Amino acid sequence: MSGAAAALRGNRIAVYPGSFDPVTRGHEDLIRRSLAFVDRVVVAVAVNAAKQPLFTVEERLALLGEAVRGPGIEVQSFEGLLVNFARQVGAAVIVRGLRAVSDFEYEFQMALMNRHLDPKLETVFLVPAFDLTYLSSSLVREVARFGGDVSQLVHPAVHRALKAKFGT
Ligand code: PNS
């Protein structure tokens, strides 16, 4: 191993960006999987990504803090370009989840645009656990809005927050 590579051991950082409106068991799964190949994951809540979010940024950060706390995991919000935020936190890798073919086009476009903006930043796609592949924040919001049971799909703190939001 080169000196530079050795120096980097212990300090490999990934950024895992998204709206997290709200965080689901699928996101939690990917965050844990990321820690198999990096030392720190910075979960990055995009401030302007969703136009009409259900949860405020502060609420999303608090729910993430409850759902994914642990060694090597940090939660932050960011505004503006993801590549700038990644540079700021020293990340060499962007982690994104790929659930189905339908995700691919958008993710591919985003990965190439981010590479155009910062060629040194690599995007790594992770596949969630099979039983979580159908899960998305938007489906969770919709089911919870109409009183459906999402208790298996989100952390208990998120479940409580959804019930409080919708009065269900
Ligand atoms: O969970 P989402 O909503 O699919 O996440 C999308 C997100 C937040 C990763 C994306 O919109 C993003 O990176 N926004 C920050 C602004 C930016 O850098 N845009 C160019 C990306 S190609």
mmCIF file of C-alpha atoms and ligand atoms in Angstrom:
data_model
loop_
_atom_site.group_PDB
_atom_site.id
_atom_site.type_symbol
_atom_site.label_atom_id
_atom_site.label_comp_id
_atom_site.label_asym_id
_atom_site.label_seq_id
_atom_site.Cartn_x
_atom_site.Cartn_y
_atom_site.Cartn_z
ATOM 1 C CA MET A 1 0.000 0.000 0.000
ATOM 2 C CA SER A 2 1.352 3.456 -0.866
ATOM 3 C CA GLY A 3 1.930 6.063 1.843
ATOM 4 C CA ALA A 4 -0.921 8.144 0.481
ATOM 5 C CA ALA A 5 -3.286 5.172 0.513
ATOM 6 C CA ALA A 6 -2.256 4.318 4.063
ATOM 7 C CA ALA A 7 -2.832 7.901 5.144
ATOM 8 C CA LEU A 8 -6.326 7.759 3.702
ATOM 9 C CA ARG A 9 -7.246 4.644 5.675
ATOM 10 C CA GLY A 10 -9.492 5.625 8.539
ATOM 11 C CA ASN A 11 -10.606 8.755 6.758
ATOM 12 C CA ARG A 12 -12.636 7.552 3.795
ATOM 13 C CA ILE A 13 -15.752 9.708 3.663
ATOM 14 C CA ALA A 14 -18.936 9.260 1.652
ATOM 15 C CA VAL A 15 -21.785 11.667 1.299
ATOM 16 C CA TYR A 16 -25.272 10.186 1.055
ATOM 17 C CA PRO A 17 -27.558 12.954 -0.235
ATOM 18 C CA GLY A 18 -31.316 13.048 -0.528
ATOM 19 C CA SER A 19 -34.548 14.672 0.522
ATOM 20 C CA PHE A 20 -35.240 12.167 3.314
ATOM 21 C CA ASP A 21 -38.847 13.346 3.570
ATOM 22 C CA PRO A 22 -38.945 11.226 5.690
ATOM 23 C CA VAL A 23 -36.071 8.760 6.190
ATOM 24 C CA THR A 24 -37.228 5.164 5.581
ATOM 25 C CA ARG A 25 -35.884 1.721 6.471
ATOM 26 C CA GLY A 26 -34.494 1.684 2.915
ATOM 27 C CA HIS A 27 -32.309 4.729 3.600
ATOM 28 C CA GLU A 28 -31.210 3.234 6.926
ATOM 29 C CA ASP A 29 -30.195 0.042 5.130
ATOM 30 C CA LEU A 30 -28.053 1.932 2.605
ATOM 31 C CA ILE A 31 -26.344 4.007 5.280
ATOM 32 C CA ARG A 32 -25.299 0.821 7.096
ATOM 33 C CA ARG A 33 -24.155 -0.794 3.851
ATOM 34 C CA SER A 34 -22.019 2.278 3.072
ATOM 35 C CA LEU A 35 -20.079 1.788 6.278
ATOM 36 C CA ALA A 36 -18.719 -1.470 4.831
ATOM 37 C CA PHE A 37 -16.445 0.538 2.549
ATOM 38 C CA VAL A 38 -16.039 3.995 4.107
ATOM 39 C CA ASP A 39 -15.173 5.173 7.595
ATOM 40 C CA ARG A 40 -17.704 8.009 7.732
ATOM 41 C CA VAL A 41 -21.001 8.622 6.003
ATOM 42 C CA VAL A 42 -22.320 12.157 5.935
ATOM 43 C CA VAL A 43 -26.059 11.928 5.394
ATOM 44 C CA ALA A 44 -26.876 15.157 3.567
ATOM 45 C CA VAL A 45 -30.389 16.574 3.593
ATOM 46 C CA ALA A 46 -30.916 18.815 0.580
ATOM 47 C CA VAL A 47 -32.647 22.000 1.661
ATOM 48 C CA ASN A 48 -34.167 22.888 -1.694
ATOM 49 C CA ALA A 49 -34.718 19.463 -3.286
ATOM 50 C CA ALA A 50 -38.416 18.941 -2.570
ATOM 51 C CA LYS A 51 -40.600 21.928 -3.369
ATOM 52 C CA GLN A 52 -43.368 21.083 -0.929
ATOM 53 C CA PRO A 53 -41.768 18.848 1.687
ATOM 54 C CA LEU A 54 -43.945 17.262 4.359
ATOM 55 C CA PHE A 55 -41.268 17.725 7.022
ATOM 56 C CA THR A 56 -39.145 20.821 7.539
ATOM 57 C CA VAL A 57 -35.380 20.442 7.188
ATOM 58 C CA GLU A 58 -35.067 20.640 10.972
ATOM 59 C CA GLU A 59 -37.632 17.860 11.404
ATOM 60 C CA ARG A 60 -35.925 15.694 8.779
ATOM 61 C CA LEU A 61 -32.544 16.181 10.465
ATOM 62 C CA ALA A 62 -34.002 15.287 13.871
ATOM 63 C CA LEU A 63 -35.704 12.149 12.514
ATOM 64 C CA LEU A 64 -32.509 11.058 10.774
ATOM 65 C CA GLY A 65 -30.624 11.658 14.020
ATOM 66 C CA GLU A 66 -32.966 9.238 15.774
ATOM 67 C CA ALA A 67 -33.142 6.647 13.008
ATOM 68 C CA VAL A 68 -29.493 6.335 11.989
ATOM 69 C CA ARG A 69 -27.349 7.405 14.911
ATOM 70 C CA GLY A 70 -24.156 5.408 15.400
ATOM 71 C CA PRO A 71 -20.397 5.471 14.955
ATOM 72 C CA GLY A 72 -19.304 6.859 11.621
ATOM 73 C CA ILE A 73 -22.667 8.450 10.812
ATOM 74 C CA GLU A 74 -23.212 12.207 10.643
ATOM 75 C CA VAL A 75 -26.294 14.084 9.565
ATOM 76 C CA GLN A 76 -26.120 17.560 8.012
ATOM 77 C CA SER A 77 -28.184 19.740 5.719
ATOM 78 C CA PHE A 78 -26.819 21.466 2.644
ATOM 79 C CA GLU A 79 -27.873 24.156 0.207
ATOM 80 C CA GLY A 80 -26.705 24.573 -3.359
ATOM 81 C CA LEU A 81 -24.678 22.078 -5.335
ATOM 82 C CA LEU A 82 -23.994 18.669 -3.878
ATOM 83 C CA VAL A 83 -20.449 18.613 -5.305
ATOM 84 C CA ASN A 84 -19.571 21.739 -3.303
ATOM 85 C CA PHE A 85 -20.927 20.203 -0.125
ATOM 86 C CA ALA A 86 -19.062 16.945 -0.796
ATOM 87 C CA ARG A 87 -15.809 18.885 -1.238
ATOM 88 C CA GLN A 88 -16.476 20.837 1.962
ATOM 89 C CA VAL A 89 -16.824 17.649 4.058
ATOM 90 C CA GLY A 90 -13.896 15.918 2.323
ATOM 91 C CA ALA A 91 -15.973 13.182 0.683
ATOM 92 C CA ALA A 92 -14.537 11.261 -2.253
ATOM 93 C CA VAL A 93 -17.707 9.282 -2.899
ATOM 94 C CA ILE A 94 -21.398 10.003 -3.389
ATOM 95 C CA VAL A 95 -23.637 7.111 -2.388
ATOM 96 C CA ARG A 96 -27.024 6.684 -4.060
ATOM 97 C CA GLY A 97 -29.495 3.836 -3.927
ATOM 98 C CA LEU A 98 -30.747 1.979 -6.988
ATOM 99 C CA ARG A 99 -33.992 0.158 -6.359
ATOM 100 C CA ALA A 100 -35.358 -0.576 -9.793
ATOM 101 C CA VAL A 101 -34.705 0.082 -13.462
ATOM 102 C CA SER A 102 -37.006 3.091 -13.168
ATOM 103 C CA ASP A 103 -34.438 4.804 -10.906
ATOM 104 C CA PHE A 104 -31.663 4.322 -13.408
ATOM 105 C CA GLU A 105 -32.154 7.138 -15.898
ATOM 106 C CA TYR A 106 -32.387 9.901 -13.309
ATOM 107 C CA GLU A 107 -29.509 8.489 -11.283
ATOM 108 C CA PHE A 108 -27.320 8.054 -14.366
ATOM 109 C CA GLN A 109 -27.946 11.652 -15.445
ATOM 110 C CA MET A 110 -27.209 12.943 -11.971
ATOM 111 C CA ALA A 111 -24.008 10.897 -11.635
ATOM 112 C CA LEU A 112 -22.705 12.161 -14.971
ATOM 113 C CA MET A 113 -23.602 15.767 -14.181
ATOM 114 C CA ASN A 114 -21.853 15.511 -10.825
ATOM 115 C CA ARG A 115 -18.816 14.012 -12.577
ATOM 116 C CA HIS A 116 -18.864 16.907 -15.042
ATOM 117 C CA LEU A 117 -18.882 19.319 -12.092
ATOM 118 C CA ASP A 118 -16.189 17.451 -10.152
ATOM 119 C CA PRO A 119 -14.360 14.645 -12.003
ATOM 120 C CA LYS A 120 -12.656 13.449 -8.826
ATOM 121 C CA LEU A 121 -15.924 12.635 -7.076
ATOM 122 C CA GLU A 122 -17.204 9.106 -7.767
ATOM 123 C CA THR A 123 -20.838 8.056 -7.488
ATOM 124 C CA VAL A 124 -21.387 4.592 -6.039
ATOM 125 C CA PHE A 125 -24.775 2.893 -6.370
ATOM 126 C CA LEU A 126 -25.928 0.531 -3.680
ATOM 127 C CA VAL A 127 -28.846 -1.879 -3.880
ATOM 128 C CA PRO A 128 -31.003 -2.080 -0.771
ATOM 129 C CA ALA A 129 -32.169 -5.283 0.891
ATOM 130 C CA PHE A 130 -34.622 -7.053 -1.437
ATOM 131 C CA ASP A 131 -37.634 -6.569 0.831
ATOM 132 C CA LEU A 132 -37.009 -2.803 0.881
ATOM 133 C CA THR A 133 -36.702 -2.282 -2.871
ATOM 134 C CA TYR A 134 -40.313 -1.127 -3.298
ATOM 135 C CA LEU A 135 -39.986 1.478 -0.569
ATOM 136 C CA SER A 136 -39.865 5.239 -1.165
ATOM 137 C CA SER A 137 -40.484 8.301 0.979
ATOM 138 C CA SER A 138 -43.284 9.413 -1.327
ATOM 139 C CA LEU A 139 -45.142 6.096 -0.984
ATOM 140 C CA VAL A 140 -44.663 6.150 2.781
ATOM 141 C CA ARG A 141 -46.104 9.695 2.911
ATOM 142 C CA GLU A 142 -49.080 8.741 0.788
ATOM 143 C CA VAL A 143 -49.916 5.581 2.721
ATOM 144 C CA ALA A 144 -49.488 7.359 6.068
ATOM 145 C CA ARG A 145 -51.622 10.299 4.896
ATOM 146 C CA PHE A 146 -54.565 7.952 4.403
ATOM 147 C CA GLY A 147 -54.015 6.082 7.669
ATOM 148 C CA GLY A 148 -52.284 2.995 6.221
ATOM 149 C CA ASP A 149 -49.821 1.050 8.354
ATOM 150 C CA VAL A 150 -46.204 2.075 7.686
ATOM 151 C CA SER A 151 -44.862 0.930 11.046
ATOM 152 C CA GLN A 152 -42.669 -1.766 9.426
ATOM 153 C CA LEU A 153 -41.268 0.649 6.859
ATOM 154 C CA VAL A 154 -39.901 3.459 9.034
ATOM 155 C CA HIS A 155 -38.205 3.936 12.405
ATOM 156 C CA PRO A 156 -40.670 4.276 15.332
ATOM 157 C CA ALA A 157 -39.750 7.968 15.705
ATOM 158 C CA VAL A 158 -40.663 8.551 12.052
ATOM 159 C CA HIS A 159 -43.877 6.582 12.495
ATOM 160 C CA ARG A 160 -44.843 8.804 15.433
ATOM 161 C CA ALA A 161 -43.974 11.946 13.467
ATOM 162 C CA LEU A 162 -46.124 10.826 10.520
ATOM 163 C CA LYS A 163 -49.064 10.091 12.806
ATOM 164 C CA ALA A 164 -48.680 13.504 14.425
ATOM 165 C CA LYS A 165 -48.440 15.234 11.035
ATOM 166 C CA PHE A 166 -51.568 13.575 9.658
ATOM 167 C CA GLY A 167 -53.497 13.245 12.913
ATOM 168 C CA THR A 168 -54.009 9.517 12.233
HETATM 169 O O1 PNS B 1 -33.800 11.896 -2.556
HETATM 170 P P1 PNS B 1 -33.780 12.739 -3.797
HETATM 171 O O2 PNS B 1 -34.833 13.802 -3.716
HETATM 172 O O3 PNS B 1 -33.881 11.921 -5.055
HETATM 173 O O4 PNS B 1 -32.362 13.492 -3.826
HETATM 174 C C1 PNS B 1 -32.001 14.329 -4.878
HETATM 175 C C2 PNS B 1 -30.733 15.125 -4.520
HETATM 176 C C3 PNS B 1 -30.948 15.911 -3.244
HETATM 177 C C4 PNS B 1 -29.588 14.169 -4.313
HETATM 178 C C5 PNS B 1 -30.407 16.085 -5.708
HETATM 179 O O5 PNS B 1 -31.542 16.831 -6.019
HETATM 180 C C6 PNS B 1 -29.241 17.008 -5.399
HETATM 181 O O6 PNS B 1 -28.108 16.593 -5.381
HETATM 182 N N1 PNS B 1 -29.558 18.293 -5.145
HETATM 183 C C7 PNS B 1 -28.579 19.295 -4.818
HETATM 184 C C8 PNS B 1 -28.398 20.270 -5.981
HETATM 185 C C9 PNS B 1 -27.469 19.703 -7.016
HETATM 186 O O7 PNS B 1 -26.297 19.491 -6.790
HETATM 187 N N2 PNS B 1 -28.025 19.436 -8.204
HETATM 188 C C10 PNS B 1 -27.313 18.840 -9.306
HETATM 189 C C11 PNS B 1 -27.228 17.334 -9.151
HETATM 190 S S1 PNS B 1 -26.864 16.624 -10.695
#
